[in-house]
Amino acid sequence: MALDSLKNGLKERVRACEDWWFETTRHVQTSGLMARPPASKVVGEIRDSHIYGPVRVANAHAALRDLPLGGTQNGGARGGDYSRYTFIDMGSGKGRVLFVAAEYPFRKVIGVEFSNDLHDDAVANLKRYKYPGRRCADIEAVHADARDFEFPDGNLVIYLFNPFGPEVMERMLANLERSLEKHPRHVIVVMLWPDHSDVVEGRAIMRVYRKTRRHHIYEAGERP
Ligand SMILES: C[S@@+](CC[C@H](N)C(=O)[O-])C[C@H]1O[C@@H](n2cnc3c(N)ncnc32)[C@H](O)[C@@H]1O
């Protein structure tokens, strides 16, 4: 018992140091859990949404290095080409993952957040963000409910760190499928510590690429 609490205390300290380093070197503030916003302070519907808690930076990097990207230029960790993909963080909060993703040469990085306050925080972070290791010039914070988000053209990496429950997930996937019917392309769905990966697996178009303890990765369509 005493050993467990010592281990947990140590883990929390390490995590606080990692967060401090990430934020100081990027000039942003993305840590801290946030309470569920009142329904009047979100765009769209509050139902089925989860609260803000940022991912651990190392876990986001591990997932982004593991993507089944098509193409061979610009060498991703596995020889894929990030520049052929737009990265979308669904439920992006204060924007931490936008700044992690910007360290890869994605064509564009987009964050979709429905809370007014968190979106404002992300915009403020974007203004302050400065980092020599940045490799994606185009980062956009979109204030929207994931239910209503229109997916952009081109190949996509859709990142989800438990932003919402199965109802919103189904709506988002139905929108994605409609978009893919109109413009067939390669889509990767990457889920960290997923609670509802069964919803993604239940869609006929999705194939499992990899499942680890920390992340599940799915893909649809042909790699470019
Ligand atoms: C667990 S946090 C993940 C934050 C960030 N993506 C990360 O990995 O660090 C989930 C976020 O999803 C947002 N969210 C929940 N429901 C949403 C919805 N329907 N549309 C857009 N954002 C939503 C929450 O406000 C919160 O910021």
PDB file of C-alpha atoms and ligand atoms in Angstrom:
ATOM      1  CA  MET A   1       0.000   0.000   0.000  1.00  0.00           C
ATOM      2  CA  ALA A   2       2.719   2.470   1.039  1.00  0.00           C
ATOM      3  CA  LEU A   3       4.790   1.366  -1.971  1.00  0.00           C
ATOM      4  CA  ASP A   4       1.811   1.930  -4.286  1.00  0.00           C
ATOM      5  CA  SER A   5       1.231   5.466  -3.046  1.00  0.00           C
ATOM      6  CA  LEU A   6       4.969   6.182  -3.367  1.00  0.00           C
ATOM      7  CA  LYS A   7       4.885   4.902  -6.977  1.00  0.00           C
ATOM      8  CA  ASN A   8       1.795   6.970  -7.790  1.00  0.00           C
ATOM      9  CA  GLY A   9       3.313  10.088  -6.219  1.00  0.00           C
ATOM     10  CA  LEU A  10       6.470   9.565  -8.281  1.00  0.00           C
ATOM     11  CA  LYS A  11       4.456   9.062 -11.492  1.00  0.00           C
ATOM     12  CA  GLU A  12       2.572  12.310 -10.862  1.00  0.00           C
ATOM     13  CA  ARG A  13       5.843  14.202 -10.300  1.00  0.00           C
ATOM     14  CA  VAL A  14       7.349  12.804 -13.525  1.00  0.00           C
ATOM     15  CA  ARG A  15       4.185  13.739 -15.423  1.00  0.00           C
ATOM     16  CA  ALA A  16       4.216  17.281 -13.947  1.00  0.00           C
ATOM     17  CA  CYS A  17       7.874  17.675 -15.042  1.00  0.00           C
ATOM     18  CA  GLU A  18       7.061  16.459 -18.581  1.00  0.00           C
ATOM     19  CA  ASP A  19       4.138  18.899 -18.814  1.00  0.00           C
ATOM     20  CA  TRP A  20       6.258  21.765 -17.497  1.00  0.00           C
ATOM     21  CA  TRP A  21       9.010  21.067 -20.043  1.00  0.00           C
ATOM     22  CA  PHE A  22       6.574  20.783 -22.968  1.00  0.00           C
ATOM     23  CA  GLU A  23       4.771  23.982 -22.077  1.00  0.00           C
ATOM     24  CA  THR A  24       7.841  26.065 -21.277  1.00  0.00           C
ATOM     25  CA  THR A  25       9.621  25.138 -24.497  1.00  0.00           C
ATOM     26  CA  ARG A  26       6.496  25.767 -26.645  1.00  0.00           C
ATOM     27  CA  HIS A  27       5.224  28.856 -24.744  1.00  0.00           C
ATOM     28  CA  VAL A  28       1.745  27.360 -24.205  1.00  0.00           C
ATOM     29  CA  GLN A  29      -0.484  26.384 -21.258  1.00  0.00           C
ATOM     30  CA  THR A  30      -2.388  23.140 -21.831  1.00  0.00           C
ATOM     31  CA  SER A  31      -2.307  21.197 -18.545  1.00  0.00           C
ATOM     32  CA  GLY A  32      -4.982  20.707 -15.901  1.00  0.00           C
ATOM     33  CA  LEU A  33      -8.311  18.929 -15.783  1.00  0.00           C
ATOM     34  CA  MET A  34     -11.385  21.089 -16.454  1.00  0.00           C
ATOM     35  CA  ALA A  35     -14.924  20.699 -15.142  1.00  0.00           C
ATOM     36  CA  ARG A  36     -17.709  19.880 -17.590  1.00  0.00           C
ATOM     37  CA  PRO A  37     -18.864  23.188 -19.132  1.00  0.00           C
ATOM     38  CA  PRO A  38     -22.517  24.269 -18.734  1.00  0.00           C
ATOM     39  CA  ALA A  39     -24.687  23.637 -21.811  1.00  0.00           C
ATOM     40  CA  SER A  40     -24.780  27.411 -22.444  1.00  0.00           C
ATOM     41  CA  LYS A  41     -21.001  27.497 -22.883  1.00  0.00           C
ATOM     42  CA  VAL A  42     -20.615  25.050 -25.761  1.00  0.00           C
ATOM     43  CA  VAL A  43     -21.557  25.142 -29.432  1.00  0.00           C
ATOM     44  CA  GLY A  44     -23.885  22.276 -30.287  1.00  0.00           C
ATOM     45  CA  GLU A  45     -24.995  19.784 -27.675  1.00  0.00           C
ATOM     46  CA  ILE A  46     -23.378  18.923 -24.349  1.00  0.00           C
ATOM     47  CA  ARG A  47     -24.943  15.428 -24.255  1.00  0.00           C
ATOM     48  CA  ASP A  48     -22.492  12.504 -24.438  1.00  0.00           C
ATOM     49  CA  SER A  49     -19.396  14.723 -24.070  1.00  0.00           C
ATOM     50  CA  HIS A  50     -16.379  14.065 -21.839  1.00  0.00           C
ATOM     51  CA  ILE A  51     -14.399  16.609 -19.823  1.00  0.00           C
ATOM     52  CA  TYR A  52     -11.007  18.084 -20.724  1.00  0.00           C
ATOM     53  CA  GLY A  53      -7.873  16.316 -19.620  1.00  0.00           C
ATOM     54  CA  PRO A  54      -4.780  16.531 -21.845  1.00  0.00           C
ATOM     55  CA  VAL A  55      -2.986  13.456 -23.117  1.00  0.00           C
ATOM     56  CA  ARG A  56       0.521  12.606 -21.979  1.00  0.00           C
ATOM     57  CA  VAL A  57       2.831  14.051 -24.661  1.00  0.00           C
ATOM     58  CA  ALA A  58       4.949  10.853 -24.958  1.00  0.00           C
ATOM     59  CA  ASN A  59       1.804   8.779 -25.613  1.00  0.00           C
ATOM     60  CA  ALA A  60       0.686  11.126 -28.396  1.00  0.00           C
ATOM     61  CA  HIS A  61       4.149  10.907 -30.027  1.00  0.00           C
ATOM     62  CA  ALA A  62       4.135   7.097 -29.779  1.00  0.00           C
ATOM     63  CA  ALA A  63       0.802   6.981 -31.630  1.00  0.00           C
ATOM     64  CA  LEU A  64       1.854   9.516 -34.292  1.00  0.00           C
ATOM     65  CA  ARG A  65       5.031   7.550 -35.044  1.00  0.00           C
ATOM     66  CA  ASP A  66       2.975   4.400 -35.523  1.00  0.00           C
ATOM     67  CA  LEU A  67       0.598   5.594 -38.280  1.00  0.00           C
ATOM     68  CA  PRO A  68       0.155   3.536 -41.479  1.00  0.00           C
ATOM     69  CA  LEU A  69       0.871   6.517 -43.739  1.00  0.00           C
ATOM     70  CA  GLY A  70       1.038   6.052 -47.479  1.00  0.00           C
ATOM     71  CA  GLY A  71       3.836   7.519 -49.630  1.00  0.00           C
ATOM     72  CA  THR A  72       7.546   7.460 -49.089  1.00  0.00           C
ATOM     73  CA  GLN A  73       8.748  11.070 -49.157  1.00  0.00           C
ATOM     74  CA  ASN A  74       9.597  13.110 -46.074  1.00  0.00           C
ATOM     75  CA  GLY A  75      10.100   9.849 -44.138  1.00  0.00           C
ATOM     76  CA  GLY A  76       7.807   9.276 -41.189  1.00  0.00           C
ATOM     77  CA  ALA A  77       9.168   6.842 -38.596  1.00  0.00           C
ATOM     78  CA  ARG A  78       7.950   3.984 -40.830  1.00  0.00           C
ATOM     79  CA  GLY A  79       8.754   5.695 -44.120  1.00  0.00           C
ATOM     80  CA  GLY A  80       5.313   7.278 -44.633  1.00  0.00           C
ATOM     81  CA  ASP A  81       4.634  10.776 -45.843  1.00  0.00           C
ATOM     82  CA  TYR A  82       2.909  12.995 -43.265  1.00  0.00           C
ATOM     83  CA  SER A  83       2.627  15.812 -45.805  1.00  0.00           C
ATOM     84  CA  ARG A  84      -0.098  13.883 -47.669  1.00  0.00           C
ATOM     85  CA  TYR A  85      -2.383  14.035 -44.616  1.00  0.00           C
ATOM     86  CA  THR A  86      -4.387  16.588 -42.636  1.00  0.00           C
ATOM     87  CA  PHE A  87      -4.343  15.833 -38.913  1.00  0.00           C
ATOM     88  CA  ILE A  88      -7.584  16.463 -36.973  1.00  0.00           C
ATOM     89  CA  ASP A  89      -7.851  16.338 -33.175  1.00  0.00           C
ATOM     90  CA  MET A  90     -11.555  15.817 -32.410  1.00  0.00           C
ATOM     91  CA  GLY A  91     -12.099  17.434 -29.006  1.00  0.00           C
ATOM     92  CA  SER A  92      -8.854  19.386 -28.942  1.00  0.00           C
ATOM     93  CA  GLY A  93      -9.341  21.286 -25.652  1.00  0.00           C
ATOM     94  CA  LYS A  94      -6.556  23.787 -25.044  1.00  0.00           C
ATOM     95  CA  GLY A  95      -4.681  22.470 -28.063  1.00  0.00           C
ATOM     96  CA  ARG A  96      -1.892  20.332 -26.635  1.00  0.00           C
ATOM     97  CA  VAL A  97      -2.068  17.699 -29.372  1.00  0.00           C
ATOM     98  CA  LEU A  98      -2.086  20.361 -32.089  1.00  0.00           C
ATOM     99  CA  PHE A  99       1.370  21.373 -30.895  1.00  0.00           C
ATOM    100  CA  VAL A 100       2.542  17.749 -30.737  1.00  0.00           C
ATOM    101  CA  ALA A 101       1.203  17.067 -34.267  1.00  0.00           C
ATOM    102  CA  ALA A 102       2.871  20.259 -35.570  1.00  0.00           C
ATOM    103  CA  GLU A 103       6.224  18.551 -34.917  1.00  0.00           C
ATOM    104  CA  TYR A 104       5.458  16.295 -37.908  1.00  0.00           C
ATOM    105  CA  PRO A 105       5.256  17.634 -41.480  1.00  0.00           C
ATOM    106  CA  PHE A 106       1.462  17.240 -41.788  1.00  0.00           C
ATOM    107  CA  ARG A 107      -0.163  19.211 -44.612  1.00  0.00           C
ATOM    108  CA  LYS A 108      -2.337  20.896 -41.996  1.00  0.00           C
ATOM    109  CA  VAL A 109      -3.253  20.432 -38.315  1.00  0.00           C
ATOM    110  CA  ILE A 110      -6.844  21.118 -37.189  1.00  0.00           C
ATOM    111  CA  GLY A 111      -8.341  21.066 -33.680  1.00  0.00           C
ATOM    112  CA  VAL A 112     -12.120  20.815 -33.209  1.00  0.00           C
ATOM    113  CA  GLU A 113     -13.396  21.915 -29.789  1.00  0.00           C
ATOM    114  CA  PHE A 114     -16.980  22.688 -28.721  1.00  0.00           C
ATOM    115  CA  SER A 115     -16.342  24.439 -25.360  1.00  0.00           C
ATOM    116  CA  ASN A 116     -16.199  28.250 -25.652  1.00  0.00           C
ATOM    117  CA  ASP A 117     -13.576  28.623 -22.907  1.00  0.00           C
ATOM    118  CA  LEU A 118     -11.331  25.800 -24.109  1.00  0.00           C
ATOM    119  CA  HIS A 119     -11.494  27.062 -27.684  1.00  0.00           C
ATOM    120  CA  ASP A 120     -10.478  30.549 -26.479  1.00  0.00           C
ATOM    121  CA  ASP A 121      -7.570  28.990 -24.573  1.00  0.00           C
ATOM    122  CA  ALA A 122      -6.486  27.108 -27.708  1.00  0.00           C
ATOM    123  CA  VAL A 123      -6.588  30.298 -29.785  1.00  0.00           C
ATOM    124  CA  ALA A 124      -4.511  32.131 -27.137  1.00  0.00           C
ATOM    125  CA  ASN A 125      -2.035  29.241 -27.113  1.00  0.00           C
ATOM    126  CA  LEU A 126      -1.791  29.313 -30.903  1.00  0.00           C
ATOM    127  CA  LYS A 127      -0.867  33.007 -30.768  1.00  0.00           C
ATOM    128  CA  ARG A 128       1.899  32.351 -28.230  1.00  0.00           C
ATOM    129  CA  TYR A 129       3.164  29.062 -29.697  1.00  0.00           C
ATOM    130  CA  LYS A 130       6.788  29.149 -30.803  1.00  0.00           C
ATOM    131  CA  TYR A 131       9.049  26.121 -31.150  1.00  0.00           C
ATOM    132  CA  PRO A 132      12.146  25.501 -33.314  1.00  0.00           C
ATOM    133  CA  GLY A 133      11.042  21.877 -33.901  1.00  0.00           C
ATOM    134  CA  ARG A 134       7.789  22.946 -35.598  1.00  0.00           C
ATOM    135  CA  ARG A 135       7.368  21.221 -38.989  1.00  0.00           C
ATOM    136  CA  CYS A 136       3.782  22.093 -39.921  1.00  0.00           C
ATOM    137  CA  ALA A 137       3.119  25.742 -40.730  1.00  0.00           C
ATOM    138  CA  ASP A 138      -0.678  25.553 -40.874  1.00  0.00           C
ATOM    139  CA  ILE A 139      -2.527  25.034 -37.557  1.00  0.00           C
ATOM    140  CA  GLU A 140      -6.211  25.921 -37.165  1.00  0.00           C
ATOM    141  CA  ALA A 141      -8.440  25.838 -34.068  1.00  0.00           C
ATOM    142  CA  VAL A 142     -12.095  25.302 -35.089  1.00  0.00           C
ATOM    143  CA  HIS A 143     -14.937  26.070 -32.659  1.00  0.00           C
ATOM    144  CA  ALA A 144     -17.498  23.368 -33.476  1.00  0.00           C
ATOM    145  CA  ASP A 145     -19.398  20.358 -32.222  1.00  0.00           C
ATOM    146  CA  ALA A 146     -17.798  17.171 -33.584  1.00  0.00           C
ATOM    147  CA  ARG A 147     -21.333  16.113 -34.632  1.00  0.00           C
ATOM    148  CA  ASP A 148     -21.412  18.889 -37.242  1.00  0.00           C
ATOM    149  CA  PHE A 149     -17.803  19.025 -38.389  1.00  0.00           C
ATOM    150  CA  GLU A 150     -17.364  18.815 -42.166  1.00  0.00           C
ATOM    151  CA  PHE A 151     -14.249  16.832 -42.991  1.00  0.00           C
ATOM    152  CA  PRO A 152     -11.803  18.574 -45.343  1.00  0.00           C
ATOM    153  CA  ASP A 153     -10.688  17.037 -48.647  1.00  0.00           C
ATOM    154  CA  GLY A 154      -7.523  14.972 -48.845  1.00  0.00           C
ATOM    155  CA  ASN A 155      -6.187  12.122 -46.715  1.00  0.00           C
ATOM    156  CA  LEU A 156      -6.932  12.399 -43.016  1.00  0.00           C
ATOM    157  CA  VAL A 157      -5.557  11.350 -39.660  1.00  0.00           C
ATOM    158  CA  ILE A 158      -8.385  11.618 -37.113  1.00  0.00           C
ATOM    159  CA  TYR A 159      -7.134  11.564 -33.530  1.00  0.00           C
ATOM    160  CA  LEU A 160      -9.418  10.825 -30.558  1.00  0.00           C
ATOM    161  CA  PHE A 161      -8.480  10.810 -26.880  1.00  0.00           C
ATOM    162  CA  ASN A 162     -11.842   9.853 -25.377  1.00  0.00           C
ATOM    163  CA  PRO A 163     -13.586  13.135 -26.274  1.00  0.00           C
ATOM    164  CA  PHE A 164     -17.150  11.763 -26.256  1.00  0.00           C
ATOM    165  CA  GLY A 165     -19.381   8.722 -26.009  1.00  0.00           C
ATOM    166  CA  PRO A 166     -20.781   6.365 -28.652  1.00  0.00           C
ATOM    167  CA  GLU A 167     -23.649   8.613 -29.747  1.00  0.00           C
ATOM    168  CA  VAL A 168     -21.383  11.452 -30.938  1.00  0.00           C
ATOM    169  CA  MET A 169     -18.877   8.941 -32.284  1.00  0.00           C
ATOM    170  CA  GLU A 170     -21.584   7.335 -34.477  1.00  0.00           C
ATOM    171  CA  ARG A 171     -22.615  10.773 -35.805  1.00  0.00           C
ATOM    172  CA  MET A 172     -19.022  11.726 -36.546  1.00  0.00           C
ATOM    173  CA  LEU A 173     -18.373   8.408 -38.329  1.00  0.00           C
ATOM    174  CA  ALA A 174     -21.575   8.724 -40.380  1.00  0.00           C
ATOM    175  CA  ASN A 175     -20.402  12.204 -41.522  1.00  0.00           C
ATOM    176  CA  LEU A 176     -17.000  10.765 -42.355  1.00  0.00           C
ATOM    177  CA  GLU A 177     -18.537   7.952 -44.402  1.00  0.00           C
ATOM    178  CA  ARG A 178     -20.675  10.403 -46.381  1.00  0.00           C
ATOM    179  CA  SER A 179     -17.565  12.466 -47.078  1.00  0.00           C
ATOM    180  CA  LEU A 180     -15.647   9.348 -48.181  1.00  0.00           C
ATOM    181  CA  GLU A 181     -18.454   8.291 -50.521  1.00  0.00           C
ATOM    182  CA  LYS A 182     -18.192  11.656 -52.274  1.00  0.00           C
ATOM    183  CA  HIS A 183     -14.369  11.774 -52.251  1.00  0.00           C
ATOM    184  CA  PRO A 184     -12.735   8.380 -51.657  1.00  0.00           C
ATOM    185  CA  ARG A 185      -9.383   8.763 -49.866  1.00  0.00           C
ATOM    186  CA  HIS A 186      -7.200   7.274 -47.136  1.00  0.00           C
ATOM    187  CA  VAL A 187      -8.351   7.895 -43.570  1.00  0.00           C
ATOM    188  CA  ILE A 188      -6.577   6.819 -40.391  1.00  0.00           C
ATOM    189  CA  VAL A 189      -8.397   6.876 -37.048  1.00  0.00           C
ATOM    190  CA  VAL A 190      -6.082   6.830 -34.045  1.00  0.00           C
ATOM    191  CA  MET A 191      -7.587   6.393 -30.572  1.00  0.00           C
ATOM    192  CA  LEU A 192      -5.654   6.819 -27.308  1.00  0.00           C
ATOM    193  CA  TRP A 193      -6.702   4.734 -24.297  1.00  0.00           C
ATOM    194  CA  PRO A 194      -9.933   4.075 -26.218  1.00  0.00           C
ATOM    195  CA  ASP A 195     -13.209   3.490 -24.409  1.00  0.00           C
ATOM    196  CA  HIS A 196     -15.370   3.152 -27.505  1.00  0.00           C
ATOM    197  CA  SER A 197     -13.204   1.530 -30.160  1.00  0.00           C
ATOM    198  CA  ASP A 198     -16.003  -1.036 -30.684  1.00  0.00           C
ATOM    199  CA  VAL A 199     -17.990   1.767 -32.365  1.00  0.00           C
ATOM    200  CA  VAL A 200     -15.196   2.304 -34.912  1.00  0.00           C
ATOM    201  CA  GLU A 201     -14.665  -1.439 -35.360  1.00  0.00           C
ATOM    202  CA  GLY A 202     -18.385  -1.845 -36.002  1.00  0.00           C
ATOM    203  CA  ARG A 203     -18.218   0.259 -39.192  1.00  0.00           C
ATOM    204  CA  ALA A 204     -17.810  -1.909 -42.290  1.00  0.00           C
ATOM    205  CA  ILE A 205     -15.322   0.473 -43.935  1.00  0.00           C
ATOM    206  CA  MET A 206     -12.811   0.391 -41.027  1.00  0.00           C
ATOM    207  CA  ARG A 207      -9.898  -2.065 -40.837  1.00  0.00           C
ATOM    208  CA  VAL A 208      -7.761  -2.648 -37.756  1.00  0.00           C
ATOM    209  CA  TYR A 209      -4.129  -1.632 -38.364  1.00  0.00           C
ATOM    210  CA  ARG A 210      -2.722  -2.018 -34.860  1.00  0.00           C
ATOM    211  CA  LYS A 211      -3.848  -2.339 -31.267  1.00  0.00           C
ATOM    212  CA  THR A 212      -1.473  -1.662 -28.389  1.00  0.00           C
ATOM    213  CA  ARG A 213      -2.220  -1.113 -24.716  1.00  0.00           C
ATOM    214  CA  ARG A 214      -2.189   2.667 -25.223  1.00  0.00           C
ATOM    215  CA  HIS A 215      -3.543   3.160 -28.711  1.00  0.00           C
ATOM    216  CA  HIS A 216      -5.711   1.565 -31.376  1.00  0.00           C
ATOM    217  CA  ILE A 217      -5.257   2.502 -35.028  1.00  0.00           C
ATOM    218  CA  TYR A 218      -7.815   1.905 -37.812  1.00  0.00           C
ATOM    219  CA  GLU A 219      -7.806   2.801 -41.493  1.00  0.00           C
ATOM    220  CA  ALA A 220     -10.282   3.108 -44.340  1.00  0.00           C
ATOM    221  CA  GLY A 221      -9.685   3.504 -48.089  1.00  0.00           C
ATOM    222  CA  GLU A 222      -6.505   2.963 -50.080  1.00  0.00           C
ATOM    223  CA  ARG A 223      -3.133   4.274 -48.949  1.00  0.00           C
ATOM    224  CA  PRO A 224      -1.825   6.877 -51.411  1.00  0.00           C
TER     225      PRO A 224
HETATM  226  C1  LIG B   1     -10.141  14.062 -22.930  1.00  0.00           C
HETATM  227  S1  LIG B   1     -10.108  15.693 -23.652  1.00  0.00           S
HETATM  228  C2  LIG B   1      -8.864  15.446 -24.919  1.00  0.00           C
HETATM  229  C3  LIG B   1      -8.039  16.692 -25.191  1.00  0.00           C
HETATM  230  C4  LIG B   1      -6.985  16.567 -26.289  1.00  0.00           C
HETATM  231  N1  LIG B   1      -7.531  16.005 -27.492  1.00  0.00           N
HETATM  232  C5  LIG B   1      -5.800  15.731 -25.849  1.00  0.00           C
HETATM  233  O1  LIG B   1      -5.635  14.607 -26.328  1.00  0.00           O
HETATM  234  O2  LIG B   1      -5.003  16.228 -25.023  1.00  0.00           O
HETATM  235  C6  LIG B   1     -11.669  15.682 -24.562  1.00  0.00           C
HETATM  236  C7  LIG B   1     -12.060  17.017 -25.195  1.00  0.00           C
HETATM  237  O3  LIG B   1     -13.156  16.812 -26.078  1.00  0.00           O
HETATM  238  C8  LIG B   1     -14.026  17.960 -26.020  1.00  0.00           C
HETATM  239  N2  LIG B   1     -15.352  17.557 -26.516  1.00  0.00           N
HETATM  240  C9  LIG B   1     -16.259  16.754 -25.895  1.00  0.00           C
HETATM  241  N3  LIG B   1     -17.359  16.604 -26.657  1.00  0.00           N
HETATM  242  C10 LIG B   1     -17.147  17.319 -27.810  1.00  0.00           C
HETATM  243  C11 LIG B   1     -17.911  17.537 -28.988  1.00  0.00           C
HETATM  244  N4  LIG B   1     -19.129  17.010 -29.144  1.00  0.00           N
HETATM  245  N5  LIG B   1     -17.369  18.297 -29.969  1.00  0.00           N
HETATM  246  C12 LIG B   1     -16.142  18.854 -29.818  1.00  0.00           C
HETATM  247  N6  LIG B   1     -15.381  18.694 -28.716  1.00  0.00           N
HETATM  248  C13 LIG B   1     -15.861  17.919 -27.714  1.00  0.00           C
HETATM  249  C14 LIG B   1     -13.975  18.311 -24.531  1.00  0.00           C
HETATM  250  O4  LIG B   1     -14.420  19.627 -24.289  1.00  0.00           O
HETATM  251  C15 LIG B   1     -12.491  18.103 -24.230  1.00  0.00           C
HETATM  252  O5  LIG B   1     -11.751  19.262 -24.483  1.00  0.00           O
END
